[in-house]
Short mmCIF file of C-alpha atoms in Angstrom, two decimals:
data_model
loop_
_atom_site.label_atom_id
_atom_site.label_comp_id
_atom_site.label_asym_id
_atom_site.label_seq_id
_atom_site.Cartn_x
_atom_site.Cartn_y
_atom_site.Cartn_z
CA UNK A 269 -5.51 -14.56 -31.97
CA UNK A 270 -1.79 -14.36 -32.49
CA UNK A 271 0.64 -12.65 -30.14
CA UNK A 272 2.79 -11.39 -32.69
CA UNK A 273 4.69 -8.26 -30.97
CA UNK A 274 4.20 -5.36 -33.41
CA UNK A 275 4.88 -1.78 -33.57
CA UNK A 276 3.07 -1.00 -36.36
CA UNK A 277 -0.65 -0.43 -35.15
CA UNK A 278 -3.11 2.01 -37.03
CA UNK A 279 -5.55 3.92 -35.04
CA UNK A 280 -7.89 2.34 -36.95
CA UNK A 281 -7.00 -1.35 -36.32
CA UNK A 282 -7.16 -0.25 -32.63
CA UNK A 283 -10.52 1.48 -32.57
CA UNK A 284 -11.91 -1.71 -34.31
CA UNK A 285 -10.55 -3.69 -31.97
CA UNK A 286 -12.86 -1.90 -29.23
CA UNK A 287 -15.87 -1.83 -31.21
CA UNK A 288 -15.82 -5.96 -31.22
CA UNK A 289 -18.84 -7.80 -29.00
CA UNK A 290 -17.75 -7.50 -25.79
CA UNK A 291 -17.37 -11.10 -25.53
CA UNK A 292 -15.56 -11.51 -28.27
CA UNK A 293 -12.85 -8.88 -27.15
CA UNK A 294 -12.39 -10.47 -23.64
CA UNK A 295 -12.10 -13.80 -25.53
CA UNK A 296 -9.23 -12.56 -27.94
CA UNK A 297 -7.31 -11.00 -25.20
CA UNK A 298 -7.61 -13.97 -22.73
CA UNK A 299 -5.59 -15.90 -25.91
CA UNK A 300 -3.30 -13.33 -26.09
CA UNK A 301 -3.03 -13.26 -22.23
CA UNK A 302 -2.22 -17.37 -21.96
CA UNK A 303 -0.12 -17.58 -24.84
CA UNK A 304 2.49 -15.22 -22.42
CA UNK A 305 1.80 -15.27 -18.58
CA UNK A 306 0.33 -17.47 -16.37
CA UNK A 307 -3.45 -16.74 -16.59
CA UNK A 308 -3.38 -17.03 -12.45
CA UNK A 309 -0.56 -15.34 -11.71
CA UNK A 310 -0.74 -11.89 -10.75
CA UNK A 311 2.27 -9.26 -10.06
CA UNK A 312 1.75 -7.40 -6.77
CA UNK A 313 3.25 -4.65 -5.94
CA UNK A 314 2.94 -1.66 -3.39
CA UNK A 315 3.13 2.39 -4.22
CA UNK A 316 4.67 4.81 -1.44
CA UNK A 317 4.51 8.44 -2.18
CA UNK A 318 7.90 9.76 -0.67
CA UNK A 319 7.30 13.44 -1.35
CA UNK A 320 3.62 14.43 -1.26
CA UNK A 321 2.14 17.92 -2.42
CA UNK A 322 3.52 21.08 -3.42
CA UNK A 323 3.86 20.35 -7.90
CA UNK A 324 4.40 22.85 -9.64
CA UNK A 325 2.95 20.77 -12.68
CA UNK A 326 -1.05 21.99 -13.57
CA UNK A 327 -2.53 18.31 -14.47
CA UNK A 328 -6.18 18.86 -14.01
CA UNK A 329 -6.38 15.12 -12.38
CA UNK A 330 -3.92 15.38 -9.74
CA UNK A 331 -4.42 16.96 -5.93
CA UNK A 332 -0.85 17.04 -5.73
CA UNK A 333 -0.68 19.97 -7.81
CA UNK A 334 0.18 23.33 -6.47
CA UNK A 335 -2.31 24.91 -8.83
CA UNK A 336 -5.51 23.41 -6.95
CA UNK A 337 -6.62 23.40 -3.27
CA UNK A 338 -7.16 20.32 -2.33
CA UNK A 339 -6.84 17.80 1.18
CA UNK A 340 -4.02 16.83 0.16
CA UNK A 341 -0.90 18.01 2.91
CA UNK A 342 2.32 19.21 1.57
CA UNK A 343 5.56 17.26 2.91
CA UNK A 344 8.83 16.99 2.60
CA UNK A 345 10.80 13.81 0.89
CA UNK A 346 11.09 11.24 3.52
CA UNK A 347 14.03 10.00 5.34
CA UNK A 348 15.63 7.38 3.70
CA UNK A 349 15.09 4.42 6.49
CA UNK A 350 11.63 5.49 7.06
CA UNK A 351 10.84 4.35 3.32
CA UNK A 352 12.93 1.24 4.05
CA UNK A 353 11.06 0.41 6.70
CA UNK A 354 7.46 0.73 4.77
CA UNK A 355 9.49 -1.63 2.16
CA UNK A 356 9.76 -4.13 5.01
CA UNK A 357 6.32 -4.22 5.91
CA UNK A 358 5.10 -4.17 2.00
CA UNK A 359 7.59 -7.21 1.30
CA UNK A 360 6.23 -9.14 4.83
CA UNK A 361 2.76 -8.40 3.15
CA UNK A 362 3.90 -9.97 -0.39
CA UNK A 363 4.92 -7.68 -2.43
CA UNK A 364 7.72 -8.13 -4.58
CA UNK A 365 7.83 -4.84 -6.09
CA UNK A 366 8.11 -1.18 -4.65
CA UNK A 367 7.48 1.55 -5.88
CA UNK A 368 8.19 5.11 -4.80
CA UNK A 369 6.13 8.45 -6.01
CA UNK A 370 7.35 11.85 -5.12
CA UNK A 371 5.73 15.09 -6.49
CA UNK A 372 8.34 16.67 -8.70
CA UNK A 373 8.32 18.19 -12.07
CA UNK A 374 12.00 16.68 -11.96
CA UNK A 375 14.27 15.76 -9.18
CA UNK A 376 16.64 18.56 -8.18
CA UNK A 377 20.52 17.62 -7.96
CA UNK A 378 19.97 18.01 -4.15
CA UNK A 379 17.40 15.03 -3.64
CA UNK A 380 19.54 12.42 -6.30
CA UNK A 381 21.73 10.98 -3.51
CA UNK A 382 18.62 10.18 -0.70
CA UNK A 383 16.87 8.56 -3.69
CA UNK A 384 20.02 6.84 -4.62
CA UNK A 385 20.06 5.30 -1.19
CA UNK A 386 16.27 4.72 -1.18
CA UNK A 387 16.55 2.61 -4.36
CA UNK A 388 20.06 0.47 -2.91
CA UNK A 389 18.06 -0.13 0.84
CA UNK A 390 14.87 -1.32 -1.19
CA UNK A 391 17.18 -3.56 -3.07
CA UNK A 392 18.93 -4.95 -0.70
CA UNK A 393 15.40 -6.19 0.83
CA UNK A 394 15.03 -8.44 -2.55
CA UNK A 395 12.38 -6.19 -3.59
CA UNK A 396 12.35 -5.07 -7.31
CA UNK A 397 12.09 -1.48 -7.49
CA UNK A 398 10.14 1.49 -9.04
CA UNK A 399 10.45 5.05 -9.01
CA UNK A 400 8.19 8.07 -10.52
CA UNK A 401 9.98 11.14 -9.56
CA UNK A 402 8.80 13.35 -12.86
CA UNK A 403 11.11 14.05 -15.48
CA UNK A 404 14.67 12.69 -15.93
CA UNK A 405 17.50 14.02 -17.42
CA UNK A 406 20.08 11.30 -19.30
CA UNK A 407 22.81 11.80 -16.15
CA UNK A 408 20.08 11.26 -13.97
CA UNK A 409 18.67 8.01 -15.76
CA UNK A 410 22.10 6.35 -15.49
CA UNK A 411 22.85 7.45 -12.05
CA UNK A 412 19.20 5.75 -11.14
CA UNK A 413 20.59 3.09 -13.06
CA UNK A 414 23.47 2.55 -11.24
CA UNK A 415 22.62 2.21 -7.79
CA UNK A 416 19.92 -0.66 -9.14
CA UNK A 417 16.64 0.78 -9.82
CA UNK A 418 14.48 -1.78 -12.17
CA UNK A 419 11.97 -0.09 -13.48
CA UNK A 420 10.91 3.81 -14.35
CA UNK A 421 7.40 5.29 -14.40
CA UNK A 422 6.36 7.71 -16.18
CA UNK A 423 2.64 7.72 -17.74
CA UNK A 424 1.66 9.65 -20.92
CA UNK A 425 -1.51 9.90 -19.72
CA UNK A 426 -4.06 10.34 -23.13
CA UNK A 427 -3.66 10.83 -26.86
CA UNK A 428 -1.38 13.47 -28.05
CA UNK A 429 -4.57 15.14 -29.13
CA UNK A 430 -6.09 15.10 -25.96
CA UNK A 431 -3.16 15.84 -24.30
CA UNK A 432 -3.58 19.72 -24.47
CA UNK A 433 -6.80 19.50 -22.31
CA UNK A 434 -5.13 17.91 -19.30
CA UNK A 435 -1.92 19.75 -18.77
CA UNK A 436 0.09 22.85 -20.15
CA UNK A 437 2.93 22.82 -18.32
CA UNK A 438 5.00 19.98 -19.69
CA UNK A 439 4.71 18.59 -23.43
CA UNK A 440 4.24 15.07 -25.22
CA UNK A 441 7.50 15.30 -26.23
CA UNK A 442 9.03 15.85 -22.86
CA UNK A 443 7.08 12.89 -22.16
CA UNK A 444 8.60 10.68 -24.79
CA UNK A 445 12.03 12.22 -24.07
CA UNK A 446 11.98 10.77 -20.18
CA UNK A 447 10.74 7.71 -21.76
CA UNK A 448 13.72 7.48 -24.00
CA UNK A 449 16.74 8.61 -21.30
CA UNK A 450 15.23 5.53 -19.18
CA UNK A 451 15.69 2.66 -21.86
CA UNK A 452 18.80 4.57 -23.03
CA UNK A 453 20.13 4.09 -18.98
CA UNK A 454 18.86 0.20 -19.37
CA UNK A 455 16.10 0.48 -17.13
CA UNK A 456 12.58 -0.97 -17.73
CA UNK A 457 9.88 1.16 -18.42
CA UNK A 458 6.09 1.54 -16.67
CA UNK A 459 4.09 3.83 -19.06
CA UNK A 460 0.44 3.97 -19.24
CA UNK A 461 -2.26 6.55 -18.80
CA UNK A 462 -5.65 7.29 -17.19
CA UNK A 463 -9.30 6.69 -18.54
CA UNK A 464 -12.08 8.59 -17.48
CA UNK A 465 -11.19 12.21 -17.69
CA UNK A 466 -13.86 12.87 -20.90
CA UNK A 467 -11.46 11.29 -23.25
CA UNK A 468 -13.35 9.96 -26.28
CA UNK A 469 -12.72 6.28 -27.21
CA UNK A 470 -10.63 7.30 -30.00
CA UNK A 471 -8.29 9.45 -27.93
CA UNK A 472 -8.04 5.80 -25.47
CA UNK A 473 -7.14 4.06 -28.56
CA UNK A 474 -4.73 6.83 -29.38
CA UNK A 475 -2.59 6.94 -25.74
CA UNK A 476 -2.97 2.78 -26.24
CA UNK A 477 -1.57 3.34 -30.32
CA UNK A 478 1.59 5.85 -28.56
CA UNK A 479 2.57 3.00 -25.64
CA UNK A 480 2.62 -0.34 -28.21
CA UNK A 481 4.11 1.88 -30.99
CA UNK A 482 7.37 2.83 -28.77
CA UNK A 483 9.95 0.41 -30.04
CA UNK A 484 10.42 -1.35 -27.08
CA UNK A 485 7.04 -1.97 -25.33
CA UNK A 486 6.68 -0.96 -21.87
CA UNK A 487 7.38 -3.96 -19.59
CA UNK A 488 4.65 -2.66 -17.36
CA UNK A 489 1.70 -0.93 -18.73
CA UNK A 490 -0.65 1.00 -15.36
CA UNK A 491 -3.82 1.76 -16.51
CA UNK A 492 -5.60 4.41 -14.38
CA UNK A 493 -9.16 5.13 -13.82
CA UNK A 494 -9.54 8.54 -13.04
CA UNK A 495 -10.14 9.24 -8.85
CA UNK A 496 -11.93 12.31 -8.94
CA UNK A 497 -10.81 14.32 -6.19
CA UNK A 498 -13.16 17.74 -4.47
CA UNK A 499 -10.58 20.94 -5.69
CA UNK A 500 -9.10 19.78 -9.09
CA UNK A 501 -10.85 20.77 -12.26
CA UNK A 502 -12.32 17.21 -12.90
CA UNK A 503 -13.84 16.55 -9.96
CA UNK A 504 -17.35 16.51 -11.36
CA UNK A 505 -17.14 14.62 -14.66
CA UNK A 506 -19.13 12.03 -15.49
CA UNK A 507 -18.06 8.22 -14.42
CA UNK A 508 -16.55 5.97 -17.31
CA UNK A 509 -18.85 3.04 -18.09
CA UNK A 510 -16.93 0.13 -16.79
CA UNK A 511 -16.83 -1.92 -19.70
CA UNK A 512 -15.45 0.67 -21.45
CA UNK A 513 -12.39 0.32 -18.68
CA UNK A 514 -12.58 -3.31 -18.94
CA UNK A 515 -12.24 -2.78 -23.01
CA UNK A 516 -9.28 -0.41 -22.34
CA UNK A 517 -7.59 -3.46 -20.69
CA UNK A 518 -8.51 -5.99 -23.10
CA UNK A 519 -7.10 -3.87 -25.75
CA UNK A 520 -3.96 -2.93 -24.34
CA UNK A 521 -3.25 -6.93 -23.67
CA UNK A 522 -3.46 -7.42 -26.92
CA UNK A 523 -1.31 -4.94 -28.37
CA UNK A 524 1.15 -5.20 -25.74
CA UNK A 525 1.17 -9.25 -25.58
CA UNK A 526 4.03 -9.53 -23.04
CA UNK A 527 4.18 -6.83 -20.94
CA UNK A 528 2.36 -6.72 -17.45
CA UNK A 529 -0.99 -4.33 -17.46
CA UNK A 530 -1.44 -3.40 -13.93
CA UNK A 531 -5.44 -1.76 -12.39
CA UNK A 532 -4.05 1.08 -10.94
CA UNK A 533 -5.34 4.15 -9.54
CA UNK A 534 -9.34 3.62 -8.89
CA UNK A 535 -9.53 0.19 -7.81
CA UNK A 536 -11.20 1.57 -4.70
CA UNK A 537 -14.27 2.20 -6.71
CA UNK A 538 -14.36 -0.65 -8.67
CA UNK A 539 -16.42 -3.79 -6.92
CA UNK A 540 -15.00 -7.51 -6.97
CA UNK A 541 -16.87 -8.44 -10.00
CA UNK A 542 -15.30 -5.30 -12.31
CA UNK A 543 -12.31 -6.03 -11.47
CA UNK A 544 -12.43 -10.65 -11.66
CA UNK A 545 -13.23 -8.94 -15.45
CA UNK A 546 -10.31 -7.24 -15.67
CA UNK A 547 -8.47 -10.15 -15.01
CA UNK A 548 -10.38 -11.58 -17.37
CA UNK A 549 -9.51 -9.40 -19.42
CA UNK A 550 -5.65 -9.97 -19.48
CA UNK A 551 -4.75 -7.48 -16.26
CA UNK A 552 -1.71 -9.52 -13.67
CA UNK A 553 -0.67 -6.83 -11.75
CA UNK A 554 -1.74 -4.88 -9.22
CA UNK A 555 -1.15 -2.05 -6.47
CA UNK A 556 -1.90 -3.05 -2.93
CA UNK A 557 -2.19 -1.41 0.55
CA UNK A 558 -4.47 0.63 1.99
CA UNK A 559 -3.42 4.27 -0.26
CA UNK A 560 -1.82 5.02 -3.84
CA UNK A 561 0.10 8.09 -3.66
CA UNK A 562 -2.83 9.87 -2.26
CA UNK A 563 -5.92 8.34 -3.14
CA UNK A 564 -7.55 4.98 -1.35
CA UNK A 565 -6.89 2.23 -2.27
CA UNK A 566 -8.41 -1.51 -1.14
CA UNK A 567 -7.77 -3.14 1.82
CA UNK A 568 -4.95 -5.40 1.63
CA UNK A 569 -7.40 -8.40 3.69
CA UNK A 570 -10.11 -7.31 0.89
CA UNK A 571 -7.27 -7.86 -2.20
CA UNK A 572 -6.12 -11.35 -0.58
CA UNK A 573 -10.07 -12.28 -0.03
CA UNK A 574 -10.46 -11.65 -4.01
CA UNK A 575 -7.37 -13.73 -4.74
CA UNK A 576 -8.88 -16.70 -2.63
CA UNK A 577 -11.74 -16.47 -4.39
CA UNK A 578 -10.25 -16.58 -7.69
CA UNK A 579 -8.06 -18.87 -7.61
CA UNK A 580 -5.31 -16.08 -8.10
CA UNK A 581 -1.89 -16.14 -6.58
CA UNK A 582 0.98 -13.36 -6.61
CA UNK A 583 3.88 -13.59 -8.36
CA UNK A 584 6.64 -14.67 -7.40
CA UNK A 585 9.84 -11.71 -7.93
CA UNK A 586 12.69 -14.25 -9.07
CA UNK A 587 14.53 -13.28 -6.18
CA UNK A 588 11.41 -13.85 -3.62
CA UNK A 589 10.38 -17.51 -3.77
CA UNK A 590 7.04 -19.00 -4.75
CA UNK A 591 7.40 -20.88 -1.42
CA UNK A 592 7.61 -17.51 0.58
CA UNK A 593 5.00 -15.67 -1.74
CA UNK A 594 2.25 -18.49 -0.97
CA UNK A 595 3.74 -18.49 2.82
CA UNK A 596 2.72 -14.76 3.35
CA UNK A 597 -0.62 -14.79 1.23
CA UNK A 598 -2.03 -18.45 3.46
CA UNK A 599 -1.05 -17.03 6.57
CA UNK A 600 -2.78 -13.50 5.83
CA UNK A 601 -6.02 -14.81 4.43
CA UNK A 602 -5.74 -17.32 7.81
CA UNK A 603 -5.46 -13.98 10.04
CA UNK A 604 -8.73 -12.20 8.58
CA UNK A 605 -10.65 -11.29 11.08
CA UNK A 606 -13.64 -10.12 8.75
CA UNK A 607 -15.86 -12.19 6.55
CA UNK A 608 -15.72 -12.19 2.86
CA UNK A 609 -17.61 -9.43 1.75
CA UNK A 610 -19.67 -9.52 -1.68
CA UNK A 611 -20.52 -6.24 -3.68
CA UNK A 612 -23.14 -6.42 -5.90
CA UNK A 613 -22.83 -5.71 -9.30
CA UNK A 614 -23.27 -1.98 -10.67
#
């Protein structure tokens, strides 16, 4: 299987591409997966929300938005040195990314300069950074820019065609547009999407089609499985077969051969031996700590317990040694103070 970078996939090519043996799949995208990363290796990297609740945006997934009752409290954006702080403790816990969520359609001209000073404190730590804070203007993208952010999120969720059935009060092309003012600023993009919310397969292989179609490729590629959550219009679907996940993955290694596909949202659902598949599969990057936004997520001891078990190891942020990264991980695993646990498979 070549990892020829391409921009030119059909829908059809894609949707074939799913309907291989399962095998077979895994075994093309593991190819893919060596021929550009260390197959051990994976990114690790931790998610604070830093303004929760309150959206005005009506995504039928999310219990941030205003349009649902839901658990989930509204605050305000955090002070800047409480963030740095939780940036301490993720980088003392290994990280060598952050990443910082707040629950905006867009960021007003009000909030720019605390998240300015978020993203230069986070820096400073020798932490790469990440910020989702909705939709970005071109002023805003270079201002972002400028005081050192690395890398944008921004997810486009499904297919355009499925699009209309998850959210009405923002547009694909607004979507694209954000997408555009980041690489436009110089920043690295994060765009994926999230499985699971009665997509069809060809509407996966349609959101998969939009991301390795862009004519850069996403440097990091999140792939969501959908956390149903009591209050927002899909808590009661039906689960996604896993394979079907672990296909999604496969897939969008090899169509994206050198960007990083990171198990996002859902791990908490998923048992050890789902996700040693997704790895399989071509995923090296992760979220870790004990929330995502806010939704569980695993245990950090359970995440380093899967690692040891593996044979996995974090890497290494090239201003964060290997040396420091294997440092943290030993003396963490050393510290457990519960026994492996083993899940059975579902």
């Amino acid at each position: 299987m070549s990892a020829v970078i391409r921009h030119d996939w059909q829908l059809n090519e894609i949707e074939a591409l799913f309907a291989l043996p399962f095998n077979d799949l895994l075994f093309q995208a593991q190819q893919v997966h060596r021929q550009n990363f260390d197959a051990n290796a994976v990114q690790v990297s931790t998610l604070l929300s830093i303004k929760t609740g309150a959206c005005p945006e009506d995504c039928k997934y999310c219990p941030q938005s205003a349009h649902y009752r839901t658990d989930v409290d509204k605050e305000r954006l955090m002070a800047v040195e409480k963030v740095l702080e939780e940036a301490r403790a993720a980088k003392e816990q290994g990280a060598s990314r952050f990443c910082m969520g707040a629950a905006w359609r867009n960021p007003k001209d009000r909030d720019m300069p605390y998240v300015i000073e978020m993203v230069k404190g986070v820096k400073e730590l020798g932490l790469e950074t990440c910020m989702t804070l909705g939709m970005l203007s071109p002023q805003q993208a270079q201002a972002l820019k400028q005081a050192g952010l690395d890398y944008y999120n921004h997810n486009l969720d499904t297919s355009p065609e499925f699009y209309g059935e998850i959210i009405s009060t923002r547009t694909y092309a607004d979507r694209l547009s954000t997408l555009q003012n980041v690489r436009d600023a110089g920043m690295k993009v994060c765009a994926g999407g999230i499985v699971g919310m009665g997509e069809s397969r060809r509407d996966r292989a349609g959101l998969l089609a939009q991301l390795a179609n862009l004519p850069q490729h996403p440097e990091s590629v999140p792939v969501n499985m959908l956390v149903k959550v009591q209050g927002t219009p899909f808590a009661e679907l039906d689960d996604l077969d896993p394979f079907e996940f672990v296909r999604t993955i496969a897939v969008a290694r090899i169509l994206m051969p050198q960007s990083f596909v990171r198990l996002s949202a859902g791990r908490e659902t998923m048992n050890d031996q789902l996700q040693a598949l997704c790895f399989m599969a071509g995923a090296n990057s992760i979220f870790y700590g004990e929330r995502l936004l806010t939704t569980a997520n695993p245990e950090t001891n359970r995440d380093l317990a899967l690692f040891e078990r593996l044979g996995l190891k974090p890497l290494a942020h090239e201003d964060y040694s290997d040396d420091v990264h294997e440092a943290v991980i030993s003396d963490a695993v050393a510290e457990q103070q519960q026994p492996v646990r083993y899940y059975e498979v579902s």
